[in-house]
Tab-separated table of C-alpha atoms in Angstrom:
chain	number	residue	atom	x	y	z
A	1	PRO	CA	-20.085	0.987	-11.881
A	2	GLY	CA	-19.313	-1.605	-9.241
A	3	SER	CA	-21.911	-3.302	-7.183
A	4	GLN	CA	-22.937	-1.473	-3.995
A	5	PRO	CA	-23.018	-3.152	-0.548
A	6	LYS	CA	-26.358	-4.794	0.206
A	7	ASN	CA	-28.304	-5.550	3.369
A	8	LEU	CA	-25.716	-4.258	5.747
A	9	LEU	CA	-26.562	-5.199	9.450
A	10	PRO	CA	-26.441	-2.157	11.724
A	11	ALA	CA	-23.430	-3.615	13.523
A	12	THR	CA	-21.620	-4.001	10.142
A	13	HIS	CA	-22.553	-0.405	9.162
A	14	LEU	CA	-21.149	0.808	12.471
A	15	ILE	CA	-17.874	-0.987	11.887
A	16	LEU	CA	-17.635	0.479	8.379
A	17	THR	CA	-18.189	4.013	9.664
A	18	ASN	CA	-15.643	3.632	12.456
A	19	LEU	CA	-13.201	2.473	9.808
A	20	LEU	CA	-13.955	5.510	7.554
A	21	HIS	CA	-13.383	7.935	10.400
A	22	ARG	CA	-10.236	6.180	11.794
A	23	ASN	CA	-8.288	5.503	8.501
A	24	ILE	CA	-9.287	8.372	6.072
A	25	MET	CA	-11.564	10.951	7.788
A	26	ALA	CA	-8.848	11.452	10.395
A	27	LEU	CA	-6.087	11.792	7.841
A	28	ILE	CA	-7.908	14.364	5.677
A	29	ASN	CA	-9.437	17.225	7.732
A	30	ASN	CA	-12.255	18.119	5.343
A	31	SER	CA	-15.842	18.037	6.219
A	32	LYS	CA	-16.911	17.921	2.678
A	33	SER	CA	-15.087	14.809	1.895
A	34	ILE	CA	-17.168	12.200	3.778
A	35	GLU	CA	-19.198	11.203	0.598
A	36	MET	CA	-15.829	10.674	-1.193
A	37	GLU	CA	-14.178	8.650	1.561
A	38	GLU	CA	-17.186	6.180	1.671
A	39	LYS	CA	-16.714	5.961	-2.197
A	40	VAL	CA	-13.309	4.353	-1.565
A	41	PHE	CA	-14.650	1.518	0.586
A	42	LYS	CA	-17.662	0.976	-1.854
A	43	LYS	CA	-15.035	0.692	-4.736
A	44	LEU	CA	-13.032	-1.951	-2.995
A	45	GLN	CA	-13.808	-5.653	-4.046
A	46	VAL	CA	-13.167	-8.470	-1.752
A	47	VAL	CA	-12.610	-11.801	-3.435
A	48	PRO	CA	-13.154	-14.849	-1.221
A	49	ASN	CA	-10.822	-17.780	-1.339
A	50	PHE	CA	-8.091	-16.110	-3.370
A	51	PRO	CA	-5.250	-16.683	-3.844
A	52	ARG	CA	-6.048	-19.919	-1.973
A	53	PRO	CA	-8.935	-21.269	0.085
A	54	GLY	CA	-9.627	-19.360	3.295
A	55	LEU	CA	-8.017	-16.205	2.073
A	56	ASN	CA	-9.810	-13.023	1.060
A	57	PHE	CA	-8.143	-10.837	-1.568
A	58	THR	CA	-8.930	-7.202	-1.482
A	59	ASP	CA	-8.724	-5.720	-5.055
A	60	ILE	CA	-8.059	-1.901	-5.230
A	61	THR	CA	-8.370	-1.922	-9.116
A	62	PRO	CA	-11.814	-0.306	-8.960
A	63	VAL	CA	-10.378	2.590	-6.890
A	64	LEU	CA	-7.767	3.217	-9.533
A	65	GLU	CA	-10.485	3.327	-12.173
A	66	ASP	CA	-12.181	6.176	-10.320
A	67	PRO	CA	-10.224	9.414	-10.368
A	68	VAL	CA	-11.964	10.717	-7.367
A	69	ALA	CA	-11.477	7.709	-5.193
A	70	PHE	CA	-7.851	7.416	-6.464
A	71	GLN	CA	-7.103	10.927	-5.585
A	72	LEU	CA	-8.490	10.336	-2.132
A	73	LEU	CA	-6.398	7.425	-1.638
A	74	VAL	CA	-3.192	9.384	-2.500
A	75	ASP	CA	-4.280	12.412	-0.335
A	76	ALA	CA	-4.731	10.040	2.587
A	77	PHE	CA	-1.176	8.762	2.188
A	78	VAL	CA	0.290	12.275	1.877
A	79	SER	CA	-1.609	13.571	4.859
A	80	HIS	CA	-0.518	10.597	6.861
A	81	TYR	CA	3.249	11.402	6.191
A	82	LYS	CA	3.329	15.166	5.661
A	83	ASP	CA	5.126	15.679	9.066
A	84	ARG	CA	7.554	12.743	8.796
A	85	LYS	CA	10.239	14.614	6.882
A	86	ILE	CA	10.133	12.155	3.851
A	87	THR	CA	12.853	12.809	1.425
A	88	ALA	CA	11.986	10.021	-1.151
A	89	VAL	CA	9.185	7.575	-1.815
A	90	ALA	CA	10.366	4.202	-2.955
A	91	GLY	CA	7.892	1.931	-4.877
A	92	VAL	CA	7.936	-1.654	-5.279
A	93	GLU	CA	7.669	-3.248	-8.702
A	94	SER	CA	5.379	-3.357	-10.176
A	95	ARG	CA	1.857	-2.454	-8.686
A	96	GLY	CA	3.611	-0.442	-5.911
A	97	PHE	CA	4.686	2.057	-8.542
A	98	ILE	CA	0.992	2.684	-8.983
A	99	VAL	CA	0.548	4.275	-5.608
A	100	ALA	CA	4.137	5.393	-4.825
A	101	ALA	CA	4.561	7.516	-7.836
A	102	PRO	CA	1.663	9.710	-7.260
A	103	VAL	CA	2.261	10.073	-3.649
A	104	ALA	CA	5.917	11.248	-4.216
A	105	LEU	CA	4.688	13.687	-6.826
A	106	ALA	CA	2.140	15.127	-4.428
A	107	MET	CA	4.760	15.352	-1.589
A	108	GLN	CA	7.286	16.883	-4.066
A	109	VAL	CA	10.023	14.430	-3.329
A	110	PRO	CA	11.740	12.035	-5.735
A	111	PHE	CA	10.106	8.685	-6.605
A	112	VAL	CA	12.645	5.804	-6.448
A	113	PRO	CA	11.591	2.696	-8.200
A	114	LEU	CA	12.667	-0.560	-6.734
A	115	ARG	CA	12.933	-2.873	-9.710
A	116	LYS	CA	13.030	-6.565	-10.399
A	117	PRO	CA	16.433	-7.838	-11.648
A	118	GLY	CA	17.789	-6.920	-15.043
A	119	LYS	CA	15.398	-4.028	-15.600
A	120	LEU	CA	18.023	-1.201	-14.925
A	121	ALA	CA	20.319	-0.317	-17.875
A	122	TRP	CA	23.235	1.062	-15.731
A	123	GLY	CA	24.844	0.812	-12.405
A	124	SER	CA	22.523	-0.678	-9.727
A	125	VAL	CA	22.524	-1.853	-6.101
A	126	GLY	CA	20.620	-4.994	-5.230
A	127	VAL	CA	19.544	-7.416	-2.563
A	128	ASP	CA	18.388	-11.036	-2.589
A	129	PHE	CA	15.796	-12.174	-0.089
A	130	ARG	CA	13.660	-15.156	0.786
A	131	ILE	CA	10.053	-15.078	-0.346
A	132	GLY	CA	9.023	-18.538	1.044
A	133	SER	CA	9.733	-22.165	0.716
A	134	GLY	CA	10.042	-24.374	-2.235
A	135	ILE	CA	11.520	-23.890	-5.757
A	136	TYR	CA	10.535	-20.227	-5.849
A	137	SER	CA	12.189	-19.269	-2.601
A	138	LYS	CA	14.219	-16.246	-3.550
A	139	GLY	CA	13.488	-12.844	-4.782
A	140	ARG	CA	15.617	-9.895	-5.789
A	141	LEU	CA	15.239	-6.069	-5.981
A	142	GLU	CA	17.559	-3.582	-7.543
A	143	CYS	CA	17.793	0.098	-7.420
A	144	ARG	CA	19.751	2.690	-9.577
A	145	GLU	CA	23.160	3.289	-7.983
A	146	GLY	CA	23.151	6.710	-6.359
A	147	ALA	CA	19.365	7.181	-6.113
A	148	LEU	CA	19.387	7.030	-2.373
A	149	GLY	CA	21.990	8.105	0.219
A	150	SER	CA	22.659	8.715	3.788
A	151	ASP	CA	20.603	11.918	3.973
A	152	ASP	CA	17.503	10.171	2.856
A	153	ASN	CA	14.469	9.419	4.878
A	154	VAL	CA	12.548	6.982	2.825
A	155	LEU	CA	8.917	5.795	2.741
A	156	ILE	CA	8.483	2.426	0.968
A	157	ILE	CA	5.122	1.806	-0.638
A	158	ASP	CA	3.540	-1.205	-2.278
A	159	ASP	CA	-0.080	-1.792	-3.218
A	160	MET	CA	-0.736	-4.556	-0.634
A	161	ILE	CA	1.001	-6.551	2.030
A	162	ALA	CA	0.588	-10.434	1.215
A	163	SER	CA	3.591	-12.595	2.741
A	164	GLY	CA	5.545	-9.352	3.413
A	165	SER	CA	8.607	-10.698	2.103
A	166	THR	CA	9.113	-8.164	-0.701
A	167	LEU	CA	8.708	-5.348	1.570
A	168	VAL	CA	11.277	-6.778	3.856
A	169	GLY	CA	13.587	-7.130	0.780
A	170	ALA	CA	12.832	-3.375	0.012
A	171	CYS	CA	13.885	-2.298	3.481
A	172	GLN	CA	17.179	-4.348	3.024
A	173	LEU	CA	17.829	-2.672	-0.162
A	174	VAL	CA	17.180	1.013	0.967
A	175	ARG	CA	19.353	0.436	4.074
A	176	LYS	CA	22.088	-1.142	1.825
A	177	MET	CA	22.115	2.101	-0.042
A	178	GLY	CA	22.775	4.016	3.342
A	179	ALA	CA	19.306	5.515	3.693
A	180	ASN	CA	16.996	5.478	6.582
A	181	VAL	CA	13.602	3.669	6.256
A	182	VAL	CA	10.863	5.723	7.935
A	183	GLU	CA	8.084	3.230	7.360
A	184	CYS	CA	6.652	0.716	5.042
A	185	ALA	CA	3.019	1.277	3.735
A	186	ALA	CA	0.322	-0.362	1.848
A	187	ALA	CA	-3.200	0.366	0.699
A	188	VAL	CA	-4.573	-3.131	1.647
A	189	GLU	CA	-3.257	-6.416	3.114
A	190	ILE	CA	-4.230	-10.110	2.719
A	191	GLU	CA	-4.930	-11.295	6.236
A	192	GLY	CA	-3.800	-14.717	7.403
A	193	LEU	CA	-0.482	-14.790	5.797
A	194	GLY	CA	1.286	-12.982	8.614
A	195	GLY	CA	2.758	-10.473	6.334
A	196	ARG	CA	2.272	-7.310	8.405
A	197	GLU	CA	3.949	-9.146	11.459
A	198	LEU	CA	7.065	-10.318	9.258
A	199	VAL	CA	7.388	-6.486	8.060
A	200	GLU	CA	7.015	-5.156	11.437
A	201	ASP	CA	10.137	-7.233	12.444
A	202	THR	CA	12.263	-4.970	10.309
A	203	SER	CA	10.211	-1.663	10.079
A	204	SER	CA	7.146	-0.055	11.338
A	205	CYS	CA	4.230	-0.769	8.973
A	206	PHE	CA	1.089	1.212	7.904
A	207	VAL	CA	-1.869	-0.134	6.124
A	208	LEU	CA	-4.336	2.502	4.956
A	209	LEU	CA	-7.446	0.427	4.457
A	210	PRO	CA	-7.183	-2.543	6.831
A	211	ASN	CA	-10.242	-5.051	7.157
A	212	PRO	CA	-12.411	-3.406	4.529
A	213	VAL	CA	-15.744	-4.345	6.082
A	214	GLY	CA	-18.874	-3.558	3.859
A	215	CYS	CA	-17.046	-3.310	0.555
A	216	ASP	CA	-18.217	-5.097	-2.560
A	217	SER	CA	-17.804	-8.997	-2.268
A	218	ARG	CA	-17.309	-11.092	-5.308
A	219	GLY	CA	-17.324	-14.894	-5.082
């Protein structure tokens, strides 16, 4: 089991409570789920100064290791998008698959993997996009030809938003295939990189667990 939050100040506890109600409790109208909802936050682990000094990395791996918490995470996404007329859920390779696939299954719509280059064995559509400066300044995503079309309303999911470049590339790919991007979504984000702002320049953006105050901190 992961470590539990210790010595939470009253104000910090209030912030945590507000986050719980705003981001999950409002999404899942079930009075018996409060204890499980809190469990999601308690399972999150924040790693200070990663991937570089001054940034905080929120690790959702412990949530995935807990079937109850993982199910709650999936249910929250499904509840949030149940009335948005989603016809397909696209997941970004590779960690985006972990969240996107069960969400698609629960919504009973196709799961469409957006792959790294060279992974598809037959006809594909691809886009190149910028991921920053320097030698590793370009990325590429590909999708099976015919997987999406003009009648599709697509939800794009990744596990987290960092720089935001990959989700921007995902939007470009989905639109290149003629489909409509309903929204980009992620479980968490690394703040301080401007990722959400970059994504919002091309699509609306939803982060399920922003600013996870009160979760386990490792460092």
